[in-house]
GROMACS .gro file of C-alpha atoms in nm:
model
  110
    1MET     CA    1  10.344   8.362  11.089
    2ASN     CA    2  10.590   8.647  11.052
    3TRP     CA    3  10.401   8.946  10.919
    4ILE     CA    4  10.593   9.273  10.910
    5PRO     CA    5  10.386   9.556  11.061
    6LEU     CA    6  10.352   9.844  10.814
    7ILE     CA    7  10.350  10.157  11.028
    8SER     CA    8  10.544  10.434  10.852
    9ASP     CA    9  10.593  10.625  10.528
   10ALA     CA   10  10.961  10.530  10.524
   11GLN     CA   11  10.868  10.164  10.549
   12LEU     CA   12  10.624  10.199  10.259
   13LEU     CA   13  10.896  10.357  10.043
   14GLU     CA   14  11.139  10.080  10.141
   15LEU     CA   15  10.878   9.814  10.058
   16ASN     CA   16  10.833   9.976   9.717
   17LYS     CA   17  11.211   9.966   9.654
   18LYS     CA   18  11.237   9.605   9.773
   19SER     CA   19  10.964   9.508   9.526
   20THR     CA   20  11.223   9.531   9.246
   21GLN     CA   21  11.414   9.244   9.410
   22LYS     CA   22  11.138   9.030   9.554
   23PRO     CA   23  10.756   9.036   9.562
   24GLN     CA   24  10.599   9.230   9.847
   25VAL     CA   25  10.248   9.166   9.981
   26ILE     CA   26  10.041   9.408  10.187
   27PHE     CA   27   9.743   9.277  10.382
   28LYS     CA   28   9.509   9.558  10.486
   29HIS     CA   29   9.320   9.442  10.794
   30SER     CA   30   9.040   9.608  10.986
   31THR     CA   31   8.985   9.508  11.346
   32ARG     CA   32   8.631   9.642  11.306
   33CYS     CA   33   8.536   9.396  11.032
   34SER     CA   34   8.442   9.035  11.098
   35ILE     CA   35   8.520   8.936  10.737
   36SER     CA   36   8.870   9.073  10.781
   37SER     CA   37   8.920   8.856  11.089
   38VAL     CA   38   8.798   8.548  10.903
   39VAL     CA   39   9.036   8.618  10.613
   40LEU     CA   40   9.328   8.678  10.849
   41ASN     CA   41   9.263   8.349  11.026
   42ARG     CA   42   9.247   8.170  10.690
   43LEU     CA   43   9.580   8.322  10.583
   44LYS     CA   44   9.742   8.229  10.915
   45ARG     CA   45   9.687   7.861  10.839
   46PHE     CA   46   9.965   7.876  10.580
   47ASP     CA   47  10.338   7.900  10.620
   48LEU     CA   48  10.445   8.219  10.449
   49PRO     CA   49  10.655   8.156  10.139
   50GLN     CA   50  11.011   8.276  10.196
   51GLU     CA   51  11.031   8.432   9.849
   52ILE     CA   52  10.773   8.696   9.947
   53ASP     CA   53  10.775   8.965  10.217
   54PHE     CA   54  10.435   8.995  10.388
   55TYR     CA   55  10.330   9.325  10.547
   56PHE     CA   56  10.039   9.369  10.785
   57LEU     CA   57   9.859   9.705  10.777
   58GLU     CA   58   9.603   9.758  11.052
   59VAL     CA   59   9.376  10.009  10.882
   60PRO     CA   60   9.204  10.180  11.179
   61ALA     CA   61   9.538  10.244  11.353
   62GLN     CA   62   9.724  10.335  11.032
   63ARG     CA   63   9.459  10.517  10.826
   64ILE     CA   64   9.710  10.766  10.681
   65ILE     CA   65   9.943  10.488  10.563
   66SER     CA   66   9.644  10.298  10.424
   67ASN     CA   67   9.541  10.603  10.220
   68LYS     CA   68   9.899  10.641  10.093
   69VAL     CA   69   9.900  10.276   9.983
   70ALA     CA   70   9.578  10.333   9.787
   71GLU     CA   71   9.722  10.646   9.626
   72LEU     CA   72  10.069  10.506   9.553
   73TYR     CA   73   9.938  10.191   9.387
   74SER     CA   74   9.621  10.341   9.233
   75VAL     CA   75   9.387  10.095   9.401
   76TYR     CA   76   9.051  10.158   9.557
   77HIS     CA   77   9.074  10.118   9.935
   78GLU     CA   78   8.903   9.814  10.081
   79SER     CA   79   8.956   9.605  10.390
   80PRO     CA   80   9.034   9.335  10.407
   81GLN     CA   81   9.247   9.372  10.098
   82ILE     CA   82   9.560   9.207   9.966
   83LEU     CA   83   9.803   9.380   9.729
   84LEU     CA   84  10.092   9.213   9.550
   85ILE     CA   85  10.366   9.463   9.465
   86ARG     CA   86  10.633   9.393   9.205
   87ASN     CA   87  10.870   9.647   9.048
   88GLY     CA   88  10.695   9.935   9.224
   89GLU     CA   89  10.350   9.846   9.090
   90CYS     CA   90  10.050   9.665   9.227
   91ILE     CA   91  10.014   9.370   8.992
   92TYR     CA   92   9.733   9.200   9.183
   93ASP     CA   93   9.478   9.303   9.441
   94GLU     CA   94   9.181   9.126   9.591
   95SER     CA   95   8.942   9.191   9.873
   96HIS     CA   96   8.714   9.028  10.122
   97ALA     CA   97   8.630   8.656  10.087
   98ALA     CA   98   8.814   8.633   9.753
   99ILE     CA   99   9.152   8.657   9.932
  100GLU     CA  100   9.324   8.316   9.916
  101MET     CA  101   9.688   8.231   9.990
  102GLU     CA  102   9.693   7.985   9.699
  103GLU     CA  103   9.597   8.266   9.461
  104ILE     CA  104   9.864   8.498   9.601
  105ILE     CA  105  10.129   8.229   9.548
  106GLU     CA  106   9.999   8.162   9.196
  107GLN     CA  107  10.017   8.531   9.110
  108VAL     CA  108  10.378   8.548   9.235
  109SER     CA  109  10.475   8.263   9.001
  110LYS     CA  110  10.343   8.444   8.692
   0.00000   0.00000   0.00000
């Protein structure tokens, strides 16, 4: 599984730009949350679709970036949380046990 670590403001701005060309997904993960670990393990069972870039944001280590994601995309912060970004906007977000790779892929096809 080739997740791209999301660790900087510049990277977040680049991700936002790239979302006009191809869907971008951010997975906000907390190492302090057992549900987040379960969701991450469930997502890891899938091969990542090539038509989507997947970013991994470790919330405790990157709290400032996590807050910027919430502000930029006008979403309430949760972890675990998945955000699907297209054309500079969050078009889908889900949290906790409701996060499913099949749903992410379905949302991309809409």
